[in-house]
Each structure stands twice: as structure tokens, then as C-alpha cells.
Coordinates of C-alpha atoms in Angstrom, one line a residue:
Chain Y
M1 CA 3.7 15.7 15.0
S2 CA 6.3 18.3 14.4
E3 CA 4.8 20.2 11.4
T4 CA 1.8 22.3 10.8
Q5 CA -0.9 20.3 9.2
R6 CA -2.2 21.5 5.8
S7 CA -5.7 20.3 6.6
G8 CA -7.6 18.2 9.1
C9 CA -8.7 15.6 6.5
P10 CA -7.8 12.2 7.9
I11 CA -6.4 11.0 4.6
N12 CA -4.2 14.1 4.4
L13 CA -3.1 13.8 8.0
T14 CA -2.1 10.1 7.4
L15 CA 0.0 11.1 4.4
E16 CA 1.6 13.9 6.3
A17 CA 2.3 11.7 9.4
L18 CA 3.9 9.0 7.3
G19 CA 6.0 11.4 5.2
D20 CA 7.4 10.0 2.1
R21 CA 7.3 6.4 0.7
W22 CA 10.5 5.3 2.5
S23 CA 8.7 5.5 5.8
L24 CA 6.1 2.9 4.7
I25 CA 8.9 0.7 3.3
V26 CA 10.6 0.8 6.7
I27 CA 7.4 -0.1 8.5
R28 CA 6.7 -2.9 5.9
D29 CA 10.1 -4.4 6.6
M30 CA 9.6 -4.3 10.3
M31 CA 6.1 -5.7 10.0
F32 CA 6.6 -8.5 7.5
G33 CA 10.3 -9.1 7.6
N34 CA 10.6 -8.9 11.4
R35 CA 13.6 -6.6 11.1
R36 CA 14.3 -4.7 14.3
H37 CA 17.8 -3.4 14.0
F38 CA 19.3 -0.7 11.8
R39 CA 21.8 -3.0 10.2
E40 CA 19.2 -5.6 9.2
L41 CA 16.9 -2.9 7.8
L42 CA 19.8 -1.6 5.8
T43 CA 21.4 -4.8 4.5
H44 CA 18.3 -6.8 3.7
S45 CA 16.5 -4.0 2.0
E46 CA 15.0 -5.1 -1.3
E47 CA 14.9 -1.5 -2.4
G48 CA 18.5 -0.7 -1.4
I49 CA 17.6 2.0 1.1
A50 CA 20.5 4.4 1.7
S51 CA 22.0 4.5 5.2
N52 CA 21.3 8.2 5.7
I53 CA 17.7 7.9 4.5
L54 CA 17.1 4.9 6.8
A55 CA 18.5 6.9 9.8
D56 CA 16.4 9.9 9.0
R57 CA 13.2 7.9 8.5
L58 CA 13.7 5.9 11.7
K59 CA 14.2 9.1 13.6
R60 CA 11.1 10.7 12.0
L61 CA 8.9 7.6 12.6
T62 CA 10.0 7.6 16.2
E63 CA 9.2 11.3 16.6
N64 CA 5.8 10.8 15.0
G65 CA 4.8 7.9 17.3
F66 CA 5.1 5.0 14.9
L67 CA 8.2 3.4 16.5
T68 CA 10.0 3.2 19.8
R69 CA 13.7 2.8 20.2
A70 CA 15.3 0.9 23.1
D71 CA 18.7 -0.7 23.9
D72 CA 18.6 -4.3 22.9
P73 CA 19.5 -6.3 26.1
S74 CA 21.0 -9.1 23.9
H75 CA 23.3 -6.7 22.0
K76 CA 25.1 -4.2 24.1
Q77 CA 25.7 -1.6 21.3
K78 CA 22.5 -2.1 19.3
A79 CA 19.2 -0.3 19.5
I80 CA 16.1 -2.3 18.9
Y81 CA 13.1 -0.7 17.2
S82 CA 9.5 -1.7 18.0
L83 CA 6.3 -0.8 16.2
T84 CA 3.8 1.1 18.3
E85 CA 0.1 0.3 18.5
Q86 CA -0.5 3.1 16.0
A87 CA 1.9 1.5 13.5
I88 CA 0.5 -2.0 14.0
Q89 CA -2.9 -0.6 13.0
L90 CA -1.5 0.2 9.6
V91 CA -1.8 -3.5 8.7
P92 CA -5.1 -3.1 6.8
L93 CA -3.7 -0.1 4.8
L94 CA -0.6 -2.1 3.8
A95 CA -2.7 -5.1 3.0
E96 CA -4.9 -3.0 0.6
M97 CA -1.7 -1.5 -0.9
G98 CA -0.3 -4.9 -1.5
A99 CA -3.6 -6.2 -3.0
W100 CA -3.8 -3.2 -5.3
G101 CA -0.1 -3.5 -6.4
R102 CA -0.4 -7.2 -7.0
R103 CA -3.4 -6.6 -9.3
H104 CA -2.2 -3.6 -11.2
L105 CA 1.6 -3.6 -11.3
P106 CA 4.3 -6.0 -12.4
A107 CA 4.9 -7.5 -8.9
T108 CA 7.2 -10.5 -8.8
R109 CA 5.7 -13.8 -7.6
T110 CA 8.1 -14.2 -4.7
L111 CA 7.4 -10.8 -3.3
S112 CA 3.7 -11.1 -3.8
V113 CA 2.8 -14.3 -2.1
R114 CA 2.6 -12.7 1.3
A115 CA 0.3 -10.0 -0.1
E116 CA -1.9 -12.7 -1.6
I117 CA -2.3 -14.5 1.7
L118 CA -3.1 -11.2 3.5
E119 CA -5.7 -10.3 0.8
N120 CA -7.3 -13.8 0.8
G121 CA -7.4 -14.0 4.6
G122 CA -9.2 -10.6 4.8
R123 CA -9.9 -8.8 8.1
P124 CA -9.8 -11.9 10.4
L125 CA -6.2 -12.7 9.3
W126 CA -5.2 -9.0 9.6
N127 CA -6.6 -9.0 13.1
A128 CA -4.7 -12.2 14.0
F129 CA -1.5 -10.7 12.5
M130 CA -1.9 -7.5 14.5
D131 CA -2.3 -9.6 17.6
E132 CA 1.0 -11.3 16.8
L133 CA 2.7 -8.0 16.2
R134 CA 1.4 -6.7 19.6
E135 CA 3.0 -9.8 21.2
S136 CA 6.4 -9.3 19.6
H137 CA 6.5 -5.5 19.6
L138 CA 4.5 -4.5 22.6
G139 CA 4.8 -7.6 24.8
T140 CA 1.0 -8.2 24.9
P141 CA 0.4 -11.9 24.8
R142 CA -1.8 -12.8 21.8
P143 CA -5.2 -14.1 22.7
S144 CA -5.4 -16.8 20.1
T145 CA -3.4 -20.0 20.2
G146 CA -4.2 -21.0 16.6
P147 CA -1.7 -21.1 13.8
K148 CA 0.2 -17.9 13.3
A149 CA -0.6 -15.6 10.3
S150 CA 3.1 -14.8 10.1
D151 CA 4.0 -18.5 9.8
Q152 CA 1.6 -18.8 6.9
M153 CA 3.2 -15.9 5.2
R154 CA 6.7 -17.0 5.9
D155 CA 6.1 -20.5 4.6
A156 CA 4.5 -19.3 1.4
Y157 CA 7.4 -16.8 0.9
L158 CA 10.1 -19.5 1.5
A159 CA 8.2 -21.9 -0.9
A160 CA 8.1 -19.2 -3.6
L161 CA 11.8 -18.4 -3.0
K162 CA 12.7 -22.1 -3.4
E163 CA 10.5 -22.3 -6.6
E164 CA 12.3 -19.2 -8.0
G165 CA 15.6 -20.8 -7.3
E166 CA 14.6 -23.9 -9.1
T167 CA 13.4 -22.0 -12.2
H168 CA 16.4 -19.7 -12.6
Chain V
M1 CA 5.6 3.5 -15.6
S2 CA 8.4 5.7 -16.5
E3 CA 11.0 4.8 -13.9
T4 CA 13.0 1.7 -13.0
Q5 CA 11.4 0.0 -10.1
R6 CA 13.5 -0.5 -7.0
S7 CA 11.8 -3.9 -6.3
G8 CA 9.0 -6.1 -7.4
C9 CA 7.2 -5.9 -4.1
P10 CA 3.6 -4.9 -4.6
I11 CA 3.7 -2.4 -1.7
N12 CA 6.8 -0.8 -3.1
L13 CA 5.4 -0.7 -6.6
T14 CA 2.2 0.9 -5.4
L15 CA 4.2 3.6 -3.6
E16 CA 6.4 4.2 -6.6
A17 CA 3.5 4.4 -9.0
L18 CA 1.7 6.9 -6.8
G19 CA 4.8 9.0 -6.3
D20 CA 4.4 11.5 -3.5
R21 CA 1.5 12.4 -1.2
W22 CA 0.1 15.1 -3.5
S23 CA -0.8 12.4 -6.0
L24 CA -3.1 10.7 -3.6
I25 CA -4.5 14.1 -2.5
V26 CA -5.5 14.8 -6.2
I27 CA -7.1 11.4 -6.5
R28 CA -8.9 11.9 -3.2
D29 CA -10.3 15.2 -4.5
M30 CA -11.5 13.7 -7.8
M31 CA -13.0 10.7 -6.0
F32 CA -14.8 12.3 -3.0
G33 CA -15.1 15.9 -4.2
N34 CA -16.0 15.1 -7.8
R35 CA -13.6 17.6 -9.1
R36 CA -12.7 17.0 -12.7
H37 CA -11.1 20.3 -13.9
F38 CA -7.8 21.9 -13.1
R39 CA -9.3 25.1 -11.8
E40 CA -11.6 23.2 -9.4
L41 CA -8.8 21.0 -8.1
L42 CA -6.7 24.2 -7.5
T43 CA -9.2 26.6 -6.0
H44 CA -11.1 24.1 -3.8
S45 CA -8.0 22.4 -2.4
E46 CA -8.2 22.1 1.4
E47 CA -4.4 21.7 1.5
G48 CA -3.8 24.7 -0.8
I49 CA -2.0 22.7 -3.6
A50 CA 0.3 25.0 -5.7
S51 CA -0.6 25.4 -9.3
N52 CA 2.8 23.9 -10.6
I53 CA 2.5 20.9 -8.3
L54 CA -1.0 20.2 -9.4
A55 CA 0.0 20.5 -13.1
D56 CA 2.9 18.1 -12.5
R57 CA 0.9 15.5 -10.6
L58 CA -1.9 15.5 -13.1
K59 CA 0.6 14.9 -15.8
R60 CA 2.3 12.2 -13.8
L61 CA -0.9 10.4 -12.8
T62 CA -2.0 10.5 -16.4
E63 CA 1.3 9.0 -17.6
N64 CA 1.1 6.3 -14.9
G65 CA -2.4 5.2 -15.9
F66 CA -4.4 6.7 -13.0
L67 CA -6.2 9.4 -15.0
T68 CA -7.2 10.2 -18.5
R69 CA -7.5 13.7 -19.9
A70 CA -10.1 14.7 -22.6
D71 CA -11.6 17.9 -23.9
D72 CA -14.7 18.7 -22.0
P73 CA -17.5 19.0 -24.6
S74 CA -19.4 21.5 -22.3
H75 CA -16.4 23.8 -21.9
K76 CA -14.5 24.5 -25.1
Q77 CA -11.2 25.5 -23.5
K78 CA -11.2 23.1 -20.6
A79 CA -9.8 19.6 -20.2
I80 CA -11.7 17.2 -18.1
Y81 CA -9.9 14.5 -16.1
S82 CA -11.4 11.0 -15.4
L83 CA -10.3 8.3 -13.0
T84 CA -9.3 5.1 -14.7
E85 CA -10.4 1.6 -13.4
Q86 CA -7.0 1.3 -11.8
A87 CA -7.5 4.5 -9.8
I88 CA -11.1 3.6 -8.9
Q89 CA -9.8 0.5 -7.3
L90 CA -7.8 2.6 -4.8
V91 CA -11.1 3.2 -2.9
P92 CA -10.3 0.5 -0.3
L93 CA -6.8 1.9 0.2
L94 CA -8.1 5.4 0.7
A95 CA -10.9 4.1 3.0
E96 CA -8.3 2.4 5.2
M97 CA -6.2 5.6 5.2
G98 CA -9.1 7.7 6.3
A99 CA -10.1 5.2 9.0
W100 CA -6.6 5.1 10.4
G101 CA -6.2 8.9 10.3
R102 CA -9.6 9.4 11.9
R103 CA -8.5 7.2 14.8
H104 CA -4.9 8.3 15.4
L105 CA -4.6 11.9 14.3
P106 CA -6.4 15.2 15.1
A107 CA -8.8 15.0 12.1
T108 CA -11.5 17.7 12.1
R109 CA -15.1 16.5 12.4
T110 CA -16.3 18.0 9.1
L111 CA -13.5 16.4 7.1
S112 CA -13.9 13.1 8.9
V113 CA -17.6 12.3 8.4
R114 CA -17.1 10.8 4.9
A115 CA -14.3 8.6 6.2
E116 CA -16.5 7.5 9.0
I117 CA -19.3 6.5 6.6
L118 CA -16.8 4.6 4.4
E119 CA -15.4 2.8 7.4
N120 CA -18.7 1.8 8.8
G121 CA -20.1 0.8 5.4
G122 CA -17.2 -1.5 4.8
R123 CA -16.5 -3.4 1.6
P124 CA -20.2 -3.5 0.4
L125 CA -20.3 0.3 0.5
W126 CA -16.8 0.6 -1.1
N127 CA -18.0 -1.6 -4.0
A128 CA -21.2 0.4 -4.4
F129 CA -19.1 3.6 -4.5
M130 CA -16.7 2.2 -7.0
D131 CA -19.7 1.3 -9.2
E132 CA -20.8 4.9 -9.0
L133 CA -17.3 6.1 -10.0
R134 CA -17.3 3.7 -12.9
E135 CA -20.5 5.3 -14.0
S136 CA -19.4 8.9 -13.8
H137 CA -15.7 8.4 -14.9
L138 CA -15.9 5.5 -17.3
G139 CA -19.5 5.7 -18.5
T140 CA -20.3 2.2 -17.3
P141 CA -23.9 2.2 -15.9
R142 CA -24.0 1.1 -12.3
P143 CA -25.8 -2.1 -11.7
S144 CA -27.5 -1.1 -8.5
T145 CA -30.4 1.3 -8.4
G146 CA -30.3 1.7 -4.6
P147 CA -29.3 4.8 -2.7
K148 CA -25.9 6.2 -3.7
A149 CA -22.9 5.9 -1.5
S150 CA -21.9 9.3 -2.6
D151 CA -25.2 10.8 -1.6
Q152 CA -24.8 9.4 1.9
M153 CA -21.3 10.9 2.1
R154 CA -22.3 14.3 0.7
D155 CA -25.3 14.6 3.0
A156 CA -23.2 13.8 6.1
Y157 CA -20.6 16.2 4.9
L158 CA -23.1 19.0 4.3
A159 CA -24.7 18.4 7.7
A160 CA -21.3 18.5 9.4
L161 CA -20.5 21.8 7.6
K162 CA -23.8 23.3 8.7
E163 CA -23.1 22.2 12.3
E164 CA -19.7 23.7 12.1
G165 CA -21.1 27.0 10.9
E166 CA -23.6 27.0 13.8
T167 CA -20.9 26.4 16.5
H168 CA -18.4 29.0 15.3

């Protein structure tokens, strides 16, 4: 980490390492939306992240060990970002954040179904999801051959999107 | 909440409701350090929170439904802050944050022992701790009469402090 830490409390250190809320938003989009390129992260952003903020947070997250950046072999001029093991292990924290927000704040149905699946699946599902992320971001083959946690989340999200389209 | 939300995603809403990292630091100190008054939160702060930042975050957290403020009957000129049910339910999120920070960042032993107990105790301990907080902050008597989660954490913290004193 680049800065002096204000205290050695693990909660404080986590907050300092992550920086501001945009950093977790970027990690969320890479984790649950499988976005790996700058352009995707920018144009598909639900929160409308600004280009300069995105660039800064990608840089900061890379410096702080949450992301790695490499040339994408399939796109000559594009960089591809990957989550590190340290970032993948944020799944439980993001799951708890989603569970809390779903319960206490006016979350929309479509954007909540994935959080609901994560919450109901609990730690076994989080572990399976982390294994999937290790496969796609770190190249470590996942041990389980069962149904993918990400498929469950994607299917539920697409069904909710469709339902939303039918109601509006 | 006072602002327009950037999206209805429960993770985004949680981050927006909490605001910046100082808000979670204040909640952490009320939750684990049992600090209820402005002066305690200011002078015992491990991170050296500034007086104006503390005042602003207490105001913001109160407006956003995480805290309530009342006159302390035992101190005529002091306000006492209490966690709301919504804030008490952040225990799992803070437990995951502590667990992650303890594993990935250079947390000090003394400030990590409570996070370690929370992590090892898992959800049953978090639930017991939330019941304790409901008792002290909301006046709801706790159902269990077993040993207190907070006593376990306090004892471990004091033992670690003593050990630290002996080594230095």
C-alpha cells in the first residue's frame, strides 16, 4: 500500500486499502458482471462512473494488489484486468453488503436477485463462486464440476430483467 | 436518505448510505468499543478522527437512520448516541471486513484479536453479539443468558494489550 496507515485495526486497514466506494463498485462489476475491459466497465456502469474516476480506481486497485493488468491476446490494443486472490476473497464482504442493502434500502428487484441468491446460498455458494472466479481470473481450474454459482445468478438476473420488461 | 441514488443495486445503496470510510469507523467504535459520547469517540480514536469530521459523520449517520441521538440522563450537557437496528445488522459486514483485513493486510495483533474471535465464532456469535447490542442500544433484553460475546472480545483484547505491554 502506498499510504501511511492510520491504525493497524483490520477493519480500518480494509477501508483504507479499498479507498472510496467507487473501488468496490469496480470490483463488484468485475466479479458479478464479468467485465474485464475499461470500455465495458465504463459503458455498462449502472452508476454511470466517470471515465477519469474509473481510470484512477483501476490504477489504484492495481497498485494495492486487488487487480492485475495484462494485454488481452484477443484484442491487440486492449488491456484486460483480472481480480487477484485478495480481491476474490472479498466475495463474503460483498455478499453481506448486498444482503444488508436488500433488507434496509430501496433496492430494485432486478438488481437484487443476485444478492438474494448469494445470501440464501450462504458460505458454500460463496466458496463455489470464488472457485469460479479463480478459474476465470487466475487460471486455476475449479475443483467442483457441479452447476455454476454464476449461472444461477445470471439466470435469475435475466429472468428478473425479462419480468421488468414485461411490467413496464 | 438525502441524496439521489445512482442505482438500485443493494451493494451500491449500502455504499451510498454509509458514505465514506469514517462512517464505518464511527460505527465500529460504537459497536466494539462501546463509545456513546462525542468526547469518547474523539479522544479514544485509534485513527485520530478530526473533531469536525466526527461531528459531520455523526450528523450524517443520524440522518441516514444508523444512529439516534438523545440527552444522556446521567450527564446533563451530553448527548448519547445509540445504534439503530439497521446499524446493529451491520455486524456481519464488519465481521467479514475484519476477517479479510486480518488475512491480507498488516493488522496489529492487539487490534486483531476481536476480529479473530468474531471470525471463528461465525454467525452464532454474530447473532449473540447483535442481541447484546440490541439490549444496550435499543433496550431490548437479550434472550440468551449465556456468556457475552462482548466479554469474550474484551477479555481477548485486554490480554493482547497486556502482552503488548510486556513485549515493548
